[in-house]
Short mmCIF file of C-alpha atoms in Angstrom, two decimals:
data_model
loop_
_atom_site.label_atom_id
_atom_site.label_comp_id
_atom_site.label_asym_id
_atom_site.label_seq_id
_atom_site.Cartn_x
_atom_site.Cartn_y
_atom_site.Cartn_z
CA UNK A 11 -0.02 0.01 -0.12
CA UNK A 12 1.47 3.21 -0.74
CA UNK A 13 2.45 5.89 2.02
CA UNK A 14 -0.09 8.09 3.19
CA UNK A 15 0.51 12.01 1.99
CA UNK A 16 1.83 13.95 5.04
CA UNK A 17 -0.67 17.04 5.41
CA UNK A 18 1.27 20.31 5.71
CA UNK A 19 1.62 21.76 9.23
CA UNK A 20 -0.70 23.85 10.82
CA UNK A 21 -0.25 27.32 9.78
CA UNK A 22 0.54 30.48 11.76
CA UNK A 23 -2.22 32.88 10.68
CA UNK A 24 -2.07 35.59 13.42
CA UNK A 25 -5.54 35.48 13.99
CA UNK A 26 -7.26 37.72 17.16
CA UNK A 27 -6.25 36.61 20.48
CA UNK A 28 -9.16 38.49 21.62
CA UNK A 29 -12.16 36.74 19.83
CA UNK A 30 -11.78 32.80 20.51
CA UNK A 31 -14.38 30.41 21.65
CA UNK A 32 -14.76 26.49 21.94
CA UNK A 33 -17.69 24.09 21.59
CA UNK A 34 -17.92 20.58 21.51
CA UNK A 35 -20.59 17.59 21.64
CA UNK A 36 -20.66 14.81 23.86
CA UNK A 37 -16.92 13.69 24.89
CA UNK A 38 -15.97 16.88 22.93
CA UNK A 39 -18.13 19.09 25.29
CA UNK A 40 -16.19 17.88 28.18
CA UNK A 41 -12.90 18.68 26.43
CA UNK A 42 -14.30 21.99 25.23
CA UNK A 43 -15.12 22.70 28.87
CA UNK A 44 -11.76 21.68 30.05
CA UNK A 45 -9.85 24.07 27.91
CA UNK A 46 -12.01 26.93 29.14
CA UNK A 47 -11.50 25.93 32.61
CA UNK A 48 -7.77 25.66 32.16
CA UNK A 49 -7.26 29.08 30.61
CA UNK A 50 -10.50 31.28 30.79
CA UNK A 51 -8.85 34.47 29.83
CA UNK A 52 -8.26 33.11 26.49
CA UNK A 53 -11.84 32.28 25.50
CA UNK A 54 -14.84 34.50 25.19
CA UNK A 55 -17.24 31.71 24.97
CA UNK A 56 -17.90 28.07 25.71
CA UNK A 57 -20.55 25.69 24.09
CA UNK A 58 -21.60 22.39 25.69
CA UNK A 59 -23.75 19.96 23.36
CA UNK A 60 -24.85 16.88 24.89
CA UNK A 61 -22.50 17.13 27.52
CA UNK A 62 -22.09 17.42 31.43
CA UNK A 63 -20.24 19.41 34.27
CA UNK A 64 -16.63 20.24 34.13
CA UNK A 65 -14.31 17.76 36.06
CA UNK A 66 -17.39 15.42 36.47
CA UNK A 67 -15.20 12.13 36.44
CA UNK A 68 -12.91 13.29 39.02
CA UNK A 69 -10.38 11.01 37.26
CA UNK A 70 -12.10 7.82 37.58
CA UNK A 71 -13.77 5.84 34.61
CA UNK A 72 -16.45 4.43 36.87
CA UNK A 73 -17.42 7.80 37.83
CA UNK A 74 -17.38 8.87 34.33
CA UNK A 75 -19.77 5.91 33.33
CA UNK A 76 -21.88 6.01 36.42
CA UNK A 77 -22.66 9.63 37.09
CA UNK A 78 -21.48 11.62 34.11
CA UNK A 79 -23.37 9.66 31.42
CA UNK A 80 -25.82 7.60 33.23
CA UNK A 81 -27.17 7.84 36.76
CA UNK A 82 -26.88 4.50 38.07
CA UNK A 83 -24.30 5.81 40.57
CA UNK A 84 -25.94 8.90 41.55
CA UNK A 85 -25.94 12.27 40.19
CA UNK A 86 -22.56 14.36 39.62
CA UNK A 87 -20.64 15.39 43.30
CA UNK A 88 -20.73 19.12 42.42
CA UNK A 89 -19.18 19.84 45.79
CA UNK A 90 -16.54 17.42 45.10
CA UNK A 91 -15.55 19.00 41.68
CA UNK A 92 -15.65 22.17 43.37
CA UNK A 93 -12.91 20.87 45.86
CA UNK A 94 -10.92 19.65 42.78
CA UNK A 95 -11.24 23.06 41.00
CA UNK A 96 -10.11 24.89 44.09
CA UNK A 97 -7.13 22.54 44.32
CA UNK A 98 -6.08 23.12 40.84
CA UNK A 99 -6.50 26.76 41.56
CA UNK A 100 -4.15 26.58 44.29
CA UNK A 101 -1.34 25.11 42.33
CA UNK A 102 -2.13 27.29 39.32
CA UNK A 103 -3.38 24.53 37.17
CA UNK A 104 -6.64 26.34 36.21
CA UNK A 105 -7.32 30.00 35.53
CA UNK A 106 -8.70 32.57 38.04
CA UNK A 107 -12.16 32.41 39.23
CA UNK A 108 -12.82 36.17 37.99
CA UNK A 109 -11.72 35.15 34.35
CA UNK A 110 -13.94 32.04 34.48
CA UNK A 111 -17.16 34.34 35.60
CA UNK A 112 -16.81 36.34 32.54
CA UNK A 113 -17.46 33.39 30.20
CA UNK A 114 -20.58 33.38 27.77
CA UNK A 115 -21.83 29.75 28.15
CA UNK A 116 -24.38 28.33 25.75
CA UNK A 117 -25.82 24.53 26.56
CA UNK A 118 -27.77 22.21 24.54
CA UNK A 119 -29.14 18.96 25.49
CA UNK A 120 -31.99 16.32 23.97
CA UNK A 121 -34.50 15.28 26.62
CA UNK A 122 -34.25 11.93 24.82
CA UNK A 123 -30.62 11.43 25.12
CA UNK A 124 -29.91 8.02 25.91
CA UNK A 125 -26.25 8.34 26.14
CA UNK A 126 -25.70 11.13 28.30
CA UNK A 127 -28.67 11.43 30.39
CA UNK A 128 -30.28 14.76 30.61
CA UNK A 129 -30.00 15.21 34.06
CA UNK A 130 -26.08 15.37 33.44
CA UNK A 131 -26.86 18.39 31.30
CA UNK A 132 -28.85 19.85 34.21
CA UNK A 133 -26.14 19.29 36.78
CA UNK A 134 -24.04 21.32 34.32
CA UNK A 135 -26.57 24.20 34.26
CA UNK A 136 -26.21 24.28 38.04
CA UNK A 137 -22.48 24.21 38.16
CA UNK A 138 -22.08 27.32 35.51
CA UNK A 139 -24.88 29.31 37.27
CA UNK A 140 -22.57 28.93 40.35
CA UNK A 141 -19.40 29.98 38.52
CA UNK A 142 -20.52 32.94 36.22
CA UNK A 143 -20.95 36.34 37.28
CA UNK A 144 -24.29 36.77 36.15
CA UNK A 145 -26.88 34.02 35.17
CA UNK A 146 -27.92 35.83 31.82
CA UNK A 147 -24.39 34.71 30.55
CA UNK A 148 -25.74 31.38 30.62
CA UNK A 149 -28.17 29.96 27.71
CA UNK A 150 -29.69 26.38 28.23
CA UNK A 151 -31.73 24.71 25.95
CA UNK A 152 -33.25 21.34 26.32
CA UNK A 153 -34.83 20.15 23.25
CA UNK A 154 -37.85 18.06 24.00
CA UNK A 155 -37.49 15.49 21.25
CA UNK A 156 -33.65 15.07 20.41
CA UNK A 157 -31.54 12.25 21.24
CA UNK A 158 -27.90 12.23 21.44
CA UNK A 159 -25.81 14.40 18.98
CA UNK A 160 -25.49 17.67 17.41
CA UNK A 161 -28.35 19.21 15.30
CA UNK A 162 -27.56 20.76 12.09
CA UNK A 163 -29.26 21.93 9.20
CA UNK A 164 -26.69 21.62 6.55
CA UNK A 165 -27.82 19.96 3.51
CA UNK A 166 -24.88 17.55 2.20
CA UNK A 167 -24.61 13.89 0.91
CA UNK A 168 -24.39 12.95 4.82
CA UNK A 169 -27.40 11.22 6.04
CA UNK A 170 -28.33 12.83 9.34
CA UNK A 171 -29.76 10.77 12.42
CA UNK A 172 -33.38 11.25 13.15
CA UNK A 173 -34.01 13.63 15.69
CA UNK A 174 -35.20 11.65 18.62
CA UNK A 175 -33.11 8.37 17.52
CA UNK A 176 -29.69 10.17 17.80
CA UNK A 177 -26.66 7.52 17.16
CA UNK A 178 -24.28 7.79 14.16
CA UNK A 179 -23.02 9.91 12.49
CA UNK A 180 -24.10 12.05 15.51
CA UNK A 181 -25.62 14.80 13.46
CA UNK A 182 -29.36 15.30 13.89
CA UNK A 183 -31.99 16.44 11.90
CA UNK A 184 -33.86 18.27 14.76
CA UNK A 185 -34.68 21.39 12.20
CA UNK A 186 -32.05 23.22 14.53
CA UNK A 187 -29.30 25.37 13.37
CA UNK A 188 -27.12 24.82 16.35
CA UNK A 189 -24.07 26.52 14.91
CA UNK A 190 -26.06 29.53 13.89
CA UNK A 191 -27.56 29.70 17.72
CA UNK A 192 -24.09 29.28 19.56
CA UNK A 193 -22.38 31.90 17.41
CA UNK A 194 -25.47 34.27 17.98
CA UNK A 195 -24.82 33.71 21.56
CA UNK A 196 -21.33 34.72 21.20
CA UNK A 197 -21.15 37.19 18.79
CA UNK A 198 -24.78 38.78 18.78
CA UNK A 199 -27.50 38.87 16.38
CA UNK A 200 -26.58 36.93 12.94
CA UNK A 201 -28.59 36.84 9.56
CA UNK A 202 -29.98 33.54 9.48
CA UNK A 203 -27.81 31.15 6.98
CA UNK A 204 -29.29 30.06 3.97
CA UNK A 205 -29.69 26.38 3.38
CA UNK A 206 -27.19 26.41 0.39
CA UNK A 207 -24.90 29.05 1.73
CA UNK A 208 -21.38 28.64 0.47
CA UNK A 209 -19.22 26.66 2.39
CA UNK A 210 -16.67 25.16 0.12
CA UNK A 211 -14.98 21.72 1.05
CA UNK A 212 -11.99 23.40 -0.58
CA UNK A 213 -11.47 25.30 2.22
CA UNK A 214 -11.63 22.58 4.75
CA UNK A 215 -7.89 21.65 4.74
CA UNK A 216 -5.83 18.65 6.61
CA UNK A 217 -3.05 19.56 8.72
CA UNK A 218 -0.37 17.49 10.71
CA UNK A 219 -1.25 16.87 14.15
CA UNK A 220 1.89 14.65 14.88
CA UNK A 221 3.72 17.47 16.30
CA UNK A 222 1.47 18.22 18.79
CA UNK A 223 2.15 14.83 20.38
CA UNK A 224 -0.19 13.74 23.24
CA UNK A 225 -1.73 10.37 23.51
CA UNK A 226 -5.15 9.98 22.11
CA UNK A 227 -4.65 12.47 19.20
CA UNK A 228 -5.04 11.38 15.43
CA UNK A 229 -2.32 12.06 13.32
CA UNK A 230 -4.55 14.52 11.21
CA UNK A 231 -6.76 17.50 12.10
CA UNK A 232 -8.81 19.79 10.09
CA UNK A 233 -9.03 23.36 9.63
CA UNK A 234 -11.77 25.40 7.91
CA UNK A 235 -10.06 28.49 6.49
CA UNK A 236 -11.97 31.29 4.67
CA UNK A 237 -9.89 32.77 1.91
CA UNK A 238 -10.32 36.48 3.90
CA UNK A 239 -8.47 35.06 6.92
CA UNK A 240 -5.66 34.08 4.64
CA UNK A 241 -5.05 37.55 3.55
CA UNK A 242 -6.22 39.47 6.85
CA UNK A 243 -4.11 38.81 9.89
CA UNK A 244 -5.20 39.75 13.41
CA UNK A 245 -8.76 40.30 12.15
CA UNK A 246 -10.13 36.73 12.13
CA UNK A 247 -12.08 35.15 14.88
CA UNK A 248 -11.27 31.38 15.98
CA UNK A 249 -13.70 28.66 17.26
CA UNK A 250 -12.34 25.47 18.45
CA UNK A 251 -14.91 22.76 17.70
CA UNK A 252 -14.82 19.04 19.23
CA UNK A 253 -16.25 15.88 17.55
CA UNK A 254 -17.73 13.34 19.98
CA UNK A 255 -16.93 9.80 20.34
CA UNK A 256 -17.30 7.58 17.18
CA UNK A 257 -16.94 10.85 15.07
CA UNK A 258 -13.42 11.28 14.51
CA UNK A 259 -11.40 11.00 11.20
CA UNK A 260 -10.06 7.53 9.91
CA UNK A 261 -6.47 8.49 8.66
CA UNK A 262 -5.59 4.71 9.08
CA UNK A 263 -5.68 3.55 5.59
CA UNK A 264 -6.70 5.87 3.06
CA UNK A 265 -4.54 7.75 0.71
CA UNK A 266 -6.62 10.67 0.43
CA UNK A 267 -7.79 11.40 3.90
CA UNK A 268 -11.42 12.55 3.73
CA UNK A 269 -12.70 15.06 6.34
CA UNK A 270 -15.08 13.39 8.79
CA UNK A 271 -19.11 14.25 8.75
CA UNK A 272 -18.74 16.49 11.93
CA UNK A 273 -16.21 18.85 10.23
CA UNK A 274 -17.96 19.05 6.86
CA UNK A 275 -21.83 19.58 8.32
CA UNK A 276 -21.52 21.27 11.73
CA UNK A 277 -22.88 24.18 10.24
CA UNK A 278 -20.02 26.43 11.55
CA UNK A 279 -18.35 26.61 8.21
CA UNK A 280 -21.43 28.20 6.62
CA UNK A 281 -20.71 31.27 8.75
CA UNK A 282 -17.17 31.29 8.16
CA UNK A 283 -16.97 33.69 5.37
CA UNK A 284 -19.24 36.34 6.51
CA UNK A 285 -17.76 36.56 9.85
CA UNK A 286 -14.05 36.11 9.21
CA UNK A 287 -14.38 32.88 11.24
CA UNK A 288 -11.62 30.31 11.27
CA UNK A 289 -12.71 26.90 12.54
CA UNK A 290 -10.32 24.33 14.21
CA UNK A 291 -11.38 20.65 14.19
CA UNK A 292 -8.68 18.77 16.35
CA UNK A 293 -9.22 14.95 15.82
CA UNK A 294 -8.90 12.29 18.63
CA UNK A 295 -8.17 8.62 17.53
CA UNK A 296 -9.29 5.18 18.62
CA UNK A 297 -6.82 2.82 20.83
CA UNK A 298 -7.16 0.13 23.21
CA UNK A 299 -7.65 2.30 26.09
CA UNK A 300 -10.14 4.38 24.01
CA UNK A 301 -12.02 2.28 21.77
CA UNK A 302 -14.44 4.83 20.30
CA UNK A 303 -12.10 7.44 19.84
CA UNK A 304 -13.32 9.83 22.66
CA UNK A 305 -11.70 13.00 23.92
CA UNK A 306 -10.07 12.33 27.31
CA UNK A 307 -12.58 13.41 30.06
CA UNK A 308 -11.72 10.84 32.71
CA UNK A 309 -7.78 10.60 32.59
CA UNK A 310 -6.95 7.64 30.26
CA UNK A 311 -4.15 9.52 28.43
CA UNK A 312 -2.03 10.64 31.61
CA UNK A 313 0.38 8.29 32.81
CA UNK A 314 -0.89 4.83 34.34
CA UNK A 315 0.87 5.41 37.69
CA UNK A 316 -0.87 8.58 38.53
CA UNK A 317 -3.45 8.01 41.19
CA UNK A 318 -4.99 11.38 40.12
CA UNK A 319 -4.68 12.23 36.72
CA UNK A 320 -4.11 15.92 35.43
CA UNK A 321 -6.22 15.51 32.13
CA UNK A 322 -8.45 18.44 33.19
CA UNK A 323 -6.29 21.04 34.05
CA UNK A 324 -3.28 22.96 32.28
CA UNK A 325 -0.94 20.16 32.69
CA UNK A 326 -3.28 17.61 30.99
CA UNK A 327 -1.54 16.14 27.86
CA UNK A 328 -4.33 16.87 25.30
CA UNK A 329 -5.10 20.04 27.04
CA UNK A 330 -1.58 21.28 26.62
CA UNK A 331 -1.38 19.88 23.09
CA UNK A 332 -4.70 21.71 22.01
CA UNK A 333 -3.69 24.83 23.53
CA UNK A 334 -0.45 24.87 21.29
CA UNK A 335 -2.75 24.59 18.33
CA UNK A 336 -4.58 27.71 19.46
CA UNK A 337 -1.33 29.30 20.17
CA UNK A 338 0.02 28.57 16.29
CA UNK A 339 -3.06 29.74 14.97
CA UNK A 340 -2.68 33.08 16.92
CA UNK A 341 1.17 33.41 16.10
CA UNK A 342 2.29 36.04 13.52
CA UNK A 343 3.38 34.33 10.25
#
């Protein structure tokens, strides 16, 4: 079999460091949250889709499964999570409370979610209400008919899952433009995207993730780069968008690596040209420790001897690698 073509390095674009947001679905929501709590001064907005509270797993897979997806071991222990956060803060492993309090947070969850129980989403609402300076900085939407996934209105050759069923490709036909709703929450009123609004897959480029070495990262990531953001430095904004489990790229045996469905059909790309918005789609990979290609929100990517993994802190391996990607994009060419 011919060797895979190596994609180029992630470019330095000089993007605005003042206008950055992160959003994710399922395990990607947990990862977006970990970034925002670790470095709140670097982000203006956070989006949590079919996800739960920061630090929910407390570094234990059993807790992740029993309290942060289902509820068979009870509800998330928000008091224990706050103690974890305070310990990190005393060690300078997360950002200041004042910076965290300034975030704008958008939360979306389906009431028929059979993967991450809606009660877990409500626990995240309670957590963020306690952290934000004003409850008006939080918008929480619980869709009565939605299952597990990310709703989109993008028309493409990707078959969407039924709204209430959820499941692969975890892109839901709920007649809901979640990308537009999140961007409105972050940036203010937007003109609605037309169904066929221009978003060229040619602007969705692969890049080499191997230099951002961290356990659980795929070799290839993707970047939606509008033409204007190649030419105008220090003006374009950045949103970091995280897929969920079973949604990552398969770059193991394809000479022409194809963007995954989430990177093509999240809906974020449709707004990129008009908003001057670069969309970073980092990619996780499947492994024996992580068979569904999830982002690390319970500690699998840290050293096996660590009793208390630091995956949800600034010292987390994946968090550090992802922040290095952001630094590169905001670095002057």
